[in-house]
PDB file of C-alpha atoms in Angstrom:
ATOM      1  CA  MET A  24    -134.707-222.106 -64.647  1.00 51.00           C
ATOM      2  CA  LYS A  25    -135.299-225.677 -63.576  1.00 74.00           C
ATOM      3  CA  VAL A  26    -138.509-226.604 -61.801  1.00 89.00           C
ATOM      4  CA  THR A  27    -138.648-227.669 -58.174  1.00 92.00           C
ATOM      5  CA  ALA A  28    -139.790-231.059 -56.945  1.00 94.00           C
ATOM      6  CA  SER A  29    -142.931-229.348 -55.634  1.00 94.00           C
ATOM      7  CA  ASP A  30    -143.734-228.064 -59.121  1.00 93.00           C
ATOM      8  CA  ILE A  31    -143.705-231.569 -60.595  1.00 96.00           C
ATOM      9  CA  ILE A  32    -145.643-233.090 -57.692  1.00 97.00           C
ATOM     10  CA  LYS A  33    -148.328-230.410 -57.977  1.00 95.00           C
ATOM     11  CA  ALA A  34    -148.636-231.024 -61.719  1.00 96.00           C
ATOM     12  CA  CYS A  35    -149.000-234.765 -61.161  1.00 97.00           C
ATOM     13  CA  SER A  36    -151.598-234.268 -58.440  1.00 97.00           C
ATOM     14  CA  TYR A  37    -153.879-232.439 -60.874  1.00 96.00           C
ATOM     15  CA  ASP A  38    -154.183-235.645 -62.906  1.00 97.00           C
ATOM     16  CA  VAL A  39    -155.167-238.033 -60.113  1.00 97.00           C
ATOM     17  CA  GLY A  40    -158.239-239.925 -61.282  1.00 96.00           C
ATOM     18  CA  ILE A  41    -157.574-239.585 -65.014  1.00 97.00           C
ATOM     19  CA  GLY A  42    -157.626-242.988 -66.668  1.00 96.00           C
ATOM     20  CA  GLU A  43    -158.049-245.189 -69.686  1.00 97.00           C
ATOM     21  CA  VAL A  44    -161.159-245.174 -71.848  1.00 96.00           C
ATOM     22  CA  PRO A  45    -162.327-247.862 -71.548  1.00 95.00           C
ATOM     23  CA  LEU A  46    -160.508-249.101 -68.458  1.00 93.00           C
ATOM     24  CA  GLY A  47    -158.017-251.850 -69.254  1.00 93.00           C
ATOM     25  CA  SER A  48    -157.382-250.591 -72.793  1.00 97.00           C
ATOM     26  CA  ASN A  49    -154.258-248.424 -72.272  1.00 97.00           C
ATOM     27  CA  ASN A  50    -156.100-245.850 -74.390  1.00 98.00           C
ATOM     28  CA  VAL A  51    -155.222-242.750 -72.378  1.00 98.00           C
ATOM     29  CA  ILE A  52    -154.297-239.128 -73.074  1.00 97.00           C
ATOM     30  CA  TYR A  53    -150.651-239.659 -72.091  1.00 98.00           C
ATOM     31  CA  ASN A  54    -150.149-242.368 -74.708  1.00 98.00           C
ATOM     32  CA  THR A  55    -151.937-240.292 -77.324  1.00 98.00           C
ATOM     33  CA  LYS A  56    -149.545-237.394 -76.686  1.00 97.00           C
ATOM     34  CA  TYR A  57    -146.503-239.664 -76.619  1.00 98.00           C
ATOM     35  CA  TYR A  58    -147.234-241.640 -79.782  1.00 98.00           C
ATOM     36  CA  GLY A  59    -148.983-238.847 -81.646  1.00 97.00           C
ATOM     37  CA  ARG A  60    -152.118-240.913 -82.103  1.00 97.00           C
ATOM     38  CA  ALA A  61    -154.598-242.922 -80.070  1.00 97.00           C
ATOM     39  CA  VAL A  62    -153.244-246.376 -79.196  1.00 97.00           C
ATOM     40  CA  SER A  63    -154.525-249.326 -77.188  1.00 97.00           C
ATOM     41  CA  GLY A  64    -153.516-252.820 -76.226  1.00 96.00           C
ATOM     42  CA  SER A  65    -151.072-254.626 -73.967  1.00 94.00           C
ATOM     43  CA  ASN A  66    -148.018-253.174 -75.727  1.00 96.00           C
ATOM     44  CA  TYR A  67    -148.764-249.680 -74.453  1.00 97.00           C
ATOM     45  CA  ASP A  68    -148.186-249.630 -70.695  1.00 97.00           C
ATOM     46  CA  TRP A  69    -148.012-245.995 -69.641  1.00 98.00           C
ATOM     47  CA  CYS A  70    -146.561-245.577 -66.145  1.00 98.00           C
ATOM     48  CA  CYS A  71    -143.329-244.213 -67.623  1.00 98.00           C
ATOM     49  CA  VAL A  72    -145.190-242.250 -70.288  1.00 98.00           C
ATOM     50  CA  PHE A  73    -147.206-240.498 -67.578  1.00 98.00           C
ATOM     51  CA  LEU A  74    -144.028-239.123 -66.011  1.00 98.00           C
ATOM     52  CA  TRP A  75    -142.634-238.138 -69.414  1.00 98.00           C
ATOM     53  CA  TYR A  76    -145.882-236.241 -70.067  1.00 97.00           C
ATOM     54  CA  LYS A  77    -145.811-234.328 -66.771  1.00 97.00           C
ATOM     55  CA  PHE A  78    -142.128-233.338 -66.987  1.00 96.00           C
ATOM     56  CA  ASP A  79    -142.709-232.182 -70.558  1.00 95.00           C
ATOM     57  CA  GLU A  80    -145.810-230.263 -69.477  1.00 95.00           C
ATOM     58  CA  CYS A  81    -143.719-228.434 -66.864  1.00 93.00           C
ATOM     59  CA  ASN A  82    -141.032-227.564 -69.442  1.00 90.00           C
ATOM     60  CA  ALA A  83    -138.626-229.777 -67.540  1.00 93.00           C
ATOM     61  CA  SER A  84    -138.096-232.579 -70.048  1.00 93.00           C
ATOM     62  CA  GLU A  85    -134.323-232.324 -69.616  1.00 94.00           C
ATOM     63  CA  LEU A  86    -134.779-233.785 -66.125  1.00 95.00           C
ATOM     64  CA  PHE A  87    -136.482-236.830 -67.614  1.00 94.00           C
ATOM     65  CA  TYR A  88    -134.291-238.920 -69.897  1.00 95.00           C
ATOM     66  CA  ASP A  89    -132.292-235.845 -70.968  1.00 94.00           C
ATOM     67  CA  GLY A  90    -135.219-234.415 -72.908  1.00 93.00           C
ATOM     68  CA  GLU A  91    -135.716-237.529 -75.003  1.00 96.00           C
ATOM     69  CA  LYS A  92    -138.723-239.864 -75.027  1.00 96.00           C
ATOM     70  CA  THR A  93    -138.951-243.308 -73.506  1.00 97.00           C
ATOM     71  CA  ALA A  94    -141.858-245.487 -72.447  1.00 98.00           C
ATOM     72  CA  SER A  95    -139.474-248.046 -70.930  1.00 98.00           C
ATOM     73  CA  CYS A  96    -138.864-248.252 -67.189  1.00 98.00           C
ATOM     74  CA  ILE A  97    -135.642-250.132 -67.959  1.00 98.00           C
ATOM     75  CA  ASN A  98    -134.291-247.381 -70.203  1.00 98.00           C
ATOM     76  CA  LEU A  99    -135.296-244.668 -67.757  1.00 98.00           C
ATOM     77  CA  LEU A 100    -133.605-246.378 -64.826  1.00 98.00           C
ATOM     78  CA  ASP A 101    -130.469-246.976 -66.898  1.00 98.00           C
ATOM     79  CA  TRP A 102    -130.360-243.266 -67.690  1.00 97.00           C
ATOM     80  CA  PHE A 103    -130.744-242.213 -64.058  1.00 97.00           C
ATOM     81  CA  GLU A 104    -127.985-244.643 -63.112  1.00 97.00           C
ATOM     82  CA  SER A 105    -125.726-243.082 -65.736  1.00 96.00           C
ATOM     83  CA  GLN A 106    -126.369-239.694 -64.076  1.00 95.00           C
ATOM     84  CA  GLY A 107    -125.262-241.005 -60.686  1.00 95.00           C
ATOM     85  CA  VAL A 108    -128.470-239.966 -58.929  1.00 96.00           C
ATOM     86  CA  ILE A 109    -129.475-243.243 -57.268  1.00 97.00           C
ATOM     87  CA  TYR A 110    -130.326-243.039 -53.559  1.00 97.00           C
ATOM     88  CA  ASP A 111    -130.963-245.489 -50.766  1.00 95.00           C
ATOM     89  CA  ILE A 112    -134.606-246.075 -49.950  1.00 96.00           C
ATOM     90  CA  HIS A 113    -134.060-244.555 -46.510  1.00 94.00           C
ATOM     91  CA  GLU A 114    -132.957-241.310 -48.192  1.00 96.00           C
ATOM     92  CA  ALA A 115    -136.123-240.987 -50.280  1.00 97.00           C
ATOM     93  CA  GLU A 116    -137.561-237.480 -50.681  1.00 96.00           C
ATOM     94  CA  PRO A 117    -140.619-235.928 -52.338  1.00 97.00           C
ATOM     95  CA  GLY A 118    -140.008-235.608 -56.063  1.00 97.00           C
ATOM     96  CA  ASP A 119    -137.849-238.736 -56.281  1.00 98.00           C
ATOM     97  CA  ILE A 120    -138.670-241.204 -59.028  1.00 98.00           C
ATOM     98  CA  ILE A 121    -139.391-244.643 -57.588  1.00 98.00           C
ATOM     99  CA  PHE A 122    -139.003-247.909 -59.502  1.00 98.00           C
ATOM    100  CA  PHE A 123    -140.697-251.162 -58.549  1.00 98.00           C
ATOM    101  CA  ASP A 124    -139.746-254.781 -59.187  1.00 98.00           C
ATOM    102  CA  TRP A 125    -142.741-257.048 -58.737  1.00 96.00           C
ATOM    103  CA  ASN A 126    -140.973-260.247 -59.836  1.00 94.00           C
ATOM    104  CA  GLY A 127    -137.775-260.085 -57.799  1.00 94.00           C
ATOM    105  CA  ASN A 128    -135.557-260.237 -60.899  1.00 96.00           C
ATOM    106  CA  ALA A 129    -133.927-256.804 -60.454  1.00 96.00           C
ATOM    107  CA  ILE A 130    -135.714-255.490 -63.574  1.00 97.00           C
ATOM    108  CA  PRO A 131    -138.049-252.501 -63.152  1.00 98.00           C
ATOM    109  CA  ASP A 132    -141.697-253.267 -63.841  1.00 97.00           C
ATOM    110  CA  HIS A 133    -143.315-250.002 -62.811  1.00 98.00           C
ATOM    111  CA  VAL A 134    -142.436-246.399 -61.945  1.00 98.00           C
ATOM    112  CA  GLY A 135    -144.007-243.489 -60.077  1.00 98.00           C
ATOM    113  CA  ILE A 136    -143.118-240.264 -58.276  1.00 98.00           C
ATOM    114  CA  ILE A 137    -142.807-239.832 -54.516  1.00 98.00           C
ATOM    115  CA  THR A 138    -145.011-237.123 -53.018  1.00 98.00           C
ATOM    116  CA  GLU A 139    -144.275-237.602 -49.309  1.00 97.00           C
ATOM    117  CA  VAL A 140    -142.174-239.680 -46.929  1.00 97.00           C
ATOM    118  CA  LYS A 141    -143.529-239.940 -43.391  1.00 96.00           C
ATOM    119  CA  ASN A 142    -142.928-242.384 -40.545  1.00 95.00           C
ATOM    120  CA  GLY A 143    -141.346-244.869 -42.926  1.00 95.00           C
ATOM    121  CA  ASN A 144    -144.292-244.743 -45.317  1.00 97.00           C
ATOM    122  CA  ILE A 145    -143.694-243.684 -48.918  1.00 98.00           C
ATOM    123  CA  TYR A 146    -146.548-241.911 -50.658  1.00 98.00           C
ATOM    124  CA  THR A 147    -146.644-241.752 -54.444  1.00 98.00           C
ATOM    125  CA  ILE A 148    -148.583-240.747 -57.516  1.00 98.00           C
ATOM    126  CA  GLU A 149    -148.459-243.317 -60.310  1.00 98.00           C
ATOM    127  CA  GLY A 150    -149.903-243.734 -63.763  1.00 98.00           C
ATOM    128  CA  ASN A 151    -151.108-247.051 -65.171  1.00 97.00           C
ATOM    129  CA  THR A 152    -152.077-248.459 -61.804  1.00 95.00           C
ATOM    130  CA  GLY A 153    -154.040-251.693 -61.493  1.00 87.00           C
ATOM    131  CA  LYS A 154    -157.234-249.668 -61.820  1.00 86.00           C
ATOM    132  CA  GLY A 155    -156.096-248.134 -65.099  1.00 95.00           C
ATOM    133  CA  ILE A 156    -155.946-244.611 -63.666  1.00 97.00           C
ATOM    134  CA  VAL A 157    -153.540-242.093 -62.204  1.00 98.00           C
ATOM    135  CA  ALA A 158    -153.704-242.820 -58.496  1.00 97.00           C
ATOM    136  CA  ARG A 159    -152.162-242.033 -55.148  1.00 97.00           C
ATOM    137  CA  LYS A 160    -150.516-245.020 -53.464  1.00 97.00           C
ATOM    138  CA  VAL A 161    -148.782-245.653 -50.148  1.00 98.00           C
ATOM    139  CA  TYR A 162    -146.058-248.183 -49.341  1.00 98.00           C
ATOM    140  CA  THR A 163    -145.122-249.278 -45.851  1.00 97.00           C
ATOM    141  CA  LYS A 164    -141.857-250.848 -44.756  1.00 96.00           C
ATOM    142  CA  SER A 165    -143.311-254.261 -45.506  1.00 97.00           C
ATOM    143  CA  ASP A 166    -143.433-253.204 -49.193  1.00 97.00           C
ATOM    144  CA  TYR A 167    -139.788-252.137 -49.390  1.00 97.00           C
ATOM    145  CA  SER A 168    -138.752-255.456 -50.928  1.00 96.00           C
ATOM    146  CA  ASN A 169    -140.676-254.453 -54.069  1.00 97.00           C
ATOM    147  CA  ILE A 170    -138.876-251.124 -54.388  1.00 98.00           C
ATOM    148  CA  LEU A 171    -135.955-251.461 -56.764  1.00 98.00           C
ATOM    149  CA  SER A 172    -134.491-247.955 -57.016  1.00 98.00           C
ATOM    150  CA  ILE A 173    -134.918-244.375 -55.878  1.00 98.00           C
ATOM    151  CA  CYS A 174    -133.709-241.732 -58.342  1.00 98.00           C
ATOM    152  CA  ARG A 175    -133.547-237.960 -57.922  1.00 97.00           C
ATOM    153  CA  PRO A 176    -133.840-235.579 -60.877  1.00 96.00           C
ATOM    154  CA  GLU A 177    -131.712-232.435 -60.643  1.00 93.00           C
ATOM    155  CA  TYR A 178    -134.525-230.159 -59.534  1.00 93.00           C
ATOM    156  CA  ARG A 179    -134.072-226.535 -58.649  1.00 84.00           C
ATOM    157  CA  LYS A 180    -133.829-226.163 -54.884  1.00 79.00           C
ATOM    158  CA  GLU A 181    -136.925-225.117 -52.985  1.00 74.00           C
ATOM    159  CA  VAL A 182    -136.600-221.542 -51.727  1.00 65.00           C
ATOM    160  CA  GLU A 183    -136.573-222.608 -48.087  1.00 55.00           C
ATOM    161  CA  ASP A 184    -133.843-225.169 -48.801  1.00 59.00           C
ATOM    162  CA  MET A 185    -131.658-222.864 -50.857  1.00 60.00           C
ATOM    163  CA  ASP A 186    -128.182-222.206 -49.452  1.00 68.00           C
ATOM    164  CA  ILE A 187    -127.442-218.767 -50.888  1.00 71.00           C
ATOM    165  CA  SER A 188    -123.733-219.151 -50.170  1.00 76.00           C
ATOM    166  CA  LYS A 189    -123.596-222.020 -52.651  1.00 74.00           C
ATOM    167  CA  LEU A 190    -125.297-220.199 -55.532  1.00 78.00           C
ATOM    168  CA  THR A 191    -123.110-219.880 -58.598  1.00 85.00           C
ATOM    169  CA  ASP A 192    -122.757-216.603 -60.504  1.00 87.00           C
ATOM    170  CA  GLU A 193    -124.987-218.131 -63.173  1.00 84.00           C
ATOM    171  CA  ASP A 194    -127.650-218.980 -60.564  1.00 79.00           C
ATOM    172  CA  ILE A 195    -127.628-215.413 -59.234  1.00 84.00           C
ATOM    173  CA  LEU A 196    -127.890-213.834 -62.672  1.00 85.00           C
ATOM    174  CA  GLU A 197    -130.769-216.160 -63.543  1.00 80.00           C
ATOM    175  CA  LEU A 198    -132.523-215.247 -60.287  1.00 80.00           C
ATOM    176  CA  ILE A 199    -132.102-211.509 -60.958  1.00 84.00           C
ATOM    177  CA  LYS A 200    -133.460-211.995 -64.462  1.00 82.00           C
ATOM    178  CA  ARG A 201    -136.504-213.757 -63.046  1.00 76.00           C
ATOM    179  CA  ILE A 202    -137.059-210.998 -60.454  1.00 83.00           C
ATOM    180  CA  ARG A 203    -136.882-208.302 -63.126  1.00 80.00           C
ATOM    181  CA  THR A 204    -139.366-210.203 -65.279  1.00 79.00           C
ATOM    182  CA  VAL A 205    -141.854-210.372 -62.407  1.00 78.00           C
ATOM    183  CA  GLN A 206    -141.299-206.702 -61.508  1.00 80.00           C
ATOM    184  CA  ALA A 207    -141.873-205.625 -65.119  1.00 78.00           C
ATOM    185  CA  LYS A 208    -145.421-206.960 -64.910  1.00 76.00           C
ATOM    186  CA  GLN A 209    -146.272-204.577 -62.045  1.00 82.00           C
ATOM    187  CA  GLU A 210    -148.208-201.411 -62.840  1.00 84.00           C
ATOM    188  CA  PRO A 211    -146.669-198.062 -61.778  1.00 84.00           C
ATOM    189  CA  ASP A 212    -148.307-195.976 -59.048  1.00 87.00           C
ATOM    190  CA  ASP A 213    -150.557-193.024 -59.876  1.00 86.00           C
ATOM    191  CA  TRP A 214    -148.334-190.483 -58.119  1.00 89.00           C
ATOM    192  CA  SER A 215    -145.677-190.805 -60.838  1.00 87.00           C
ATOM    193  CA  GLU A 216    -147.993-190.215 -63.800  1.00 87.00           C
ATOM    194  CA  ASP A 217    -146.664-186.734 -64.703  1.00 87.00           C
ATOM    195  CA  GLN A 218    -143.049-187.765 -64.319  1.00 86.00           C
ATOM    196  CA  ARG A 219    -143.586-190.868 -66.466  1.00 84.00           C
ATOM    197  CA  GLU A 220    -145.315-188.867 -69.187  1.00 86.00           C
ATOM    198  CA  TRP A 221    -142.371-186.443 -69.317  1.00 87.00           C
ATOM    199  CA  ALA A 222    -139.794-189.237 -69.331  1.00 83.00           C
ATOM    200  CA  GLU A 223    -141.519-191.089 -72.151  1.00 82.00           C
ATOM    201  CA  LYS A 224    -141.832-187.962 -74.305  1.00 84.00           C
ATOM    202  CA  LYS A 225    -138.152-187.214 -73.794  1.00 79.00           C
ATOM    203  CA  LYS A 226    -137.339-190.869 -74.465  1.00 80.00           C
ATOM    204  CA  VAL A 227    -135.508-191.035 -71.153  1.00 80.00           C
ATOM    205  CA  VAL A 228    -137.106-194.440 -70.595  1.00 80.00           C
ATOM    206  CA  THR A 229    -138.015-197.133 -73.056  1.00 75.00           C
ATOM    207  CA  GLY A 230    -139.924-200.359 -72.648  1.00 69.00           C
ATOM    208  CA  THR A 231    -140.463-203.794 -74.122  1.00 58.00           C
ATOM    209  CA  GLY A 232    -143.873-204.886 -75.339  1.00 51.00           C
ATOM    210  CA  ASP A 233    -146.660-203.473 -73.179  1.00 59.00           C
ATOM    211  CA  SER A 234    -144.397-202.782 -70.215  1.00 67.00           C
ATOM    212  CA  MET A 235    -142.089-199.845 -69.523  1.00 77.00           C
ATOM    213  CA  GLY A 236    -140.623-201.708 -66.572  1.00 79.00           C
ATOM    214  CA  TYR A 237    -141.153-198.897 -64.086  1.00 83.00           C
ATOM    215  CA  LYS A 238    -141.046-201.285 -61.139  1.00 81.00           C
ATOM    216  CA  THR A 239    -137.842-203.075 -62.129  1.00 83.00           C
ATOM    217  CA  PHE A 240    -134.483-202.575 -60.423  1.00 82.00           C
ATOM    218  CA  THR A 241    -132.297-200.104 -62.299  1.00 82.00           C
ATOM    219  CA  THR A 242    -128.591-200.691 -62.873  1.00 83.00           C
ATOM    220  CA  LYS A 243    -125.960-197.915 -62.833  1.00 84.00           C
ATOM    221  CA  GLU A 244    -125.506-198.551 -66.532  1.00 85.00           C
ATOM    222  CA  GLU A 245    -129.184-197.805 -67.117  1.00 79.00           C
ATOM    223  CA  VAL A 246    -129.047-194.663 -64.927  1.00 81.00           C
ATOM    224  CA  VAL A 247    -126.074-193.324 -66.894  1.00 83.00           C
ATOM    225  CA  SER A 248    -127.893-194.052 -70.151  1.00 81.00           C
ATOM    226  CA  MET A 249    -130.975-192.156 -68.966  1.00 78.00           C
ATOM    227  CA  LEU A 250    -128.928-189.150 -67.829  1.00 81.00           C
ATOM    228  CA  TYR A 251    -127.073-189.122 -71.121  1.00 81.00           C
ATOM    229  CA  SER A 252    -130.331-189.085 -73.075  1.00 79.00           C
ATOM    230  CA  VAL A 253    -131.430-185.959 -71.156  1.00 77.00           C
ATOM    231  CA  LYS A 254    -128.071-184.245 -71.749  1.00 73.00           C
ATOM    232  CA  LYS A 255    -128.446-184.716 -75.491  1.00 67.00           C
TER     233      LYS A 255
END
């Protein structure tokens, strides 16, 4: 199941303060992961790489450049444009990817992720800031001229924003699967110990791994199967 915008923002927030060693070198853990080796020098800007790293870390790489790798703000913006997920700056939301144009030539120079939008201010977390670290930044309306594009990955909806009436059959089945997985991790209550011992000896119930799934929802199909096993 896809991650939510909150999931990505939380992951990025954990890295605030992480930076280059030494500062100004572009030698940073995100580049090392991306290139498979330690790199340094002016050819290795890492604002885009930082986002690639965090989406990959959250098992959501398909939301960033379709699961491929890019260290280029230009390539990333082109991809988002091809997905048709460009929004007006006044529609910005937490989790949106924000591109900056410092030179006024309509070419992206820098990229970050929006964490909050409040009273016209846009709050972000960005890698490869001027201080050579992952940092929180804030942009007021006077900075809007430097904002080139706002792009929105296809996150999973937050629970409070989810319109159940619009869930597809696939969404519902995935949600049920997730619920059953969580339930399976729950330990059964003591009062059912004798009944569980009997059921396991009779092979009325079976389990996967270390869990017998006693707390999971049971389908009619499973009930019929259990009754049939007793009849035999």
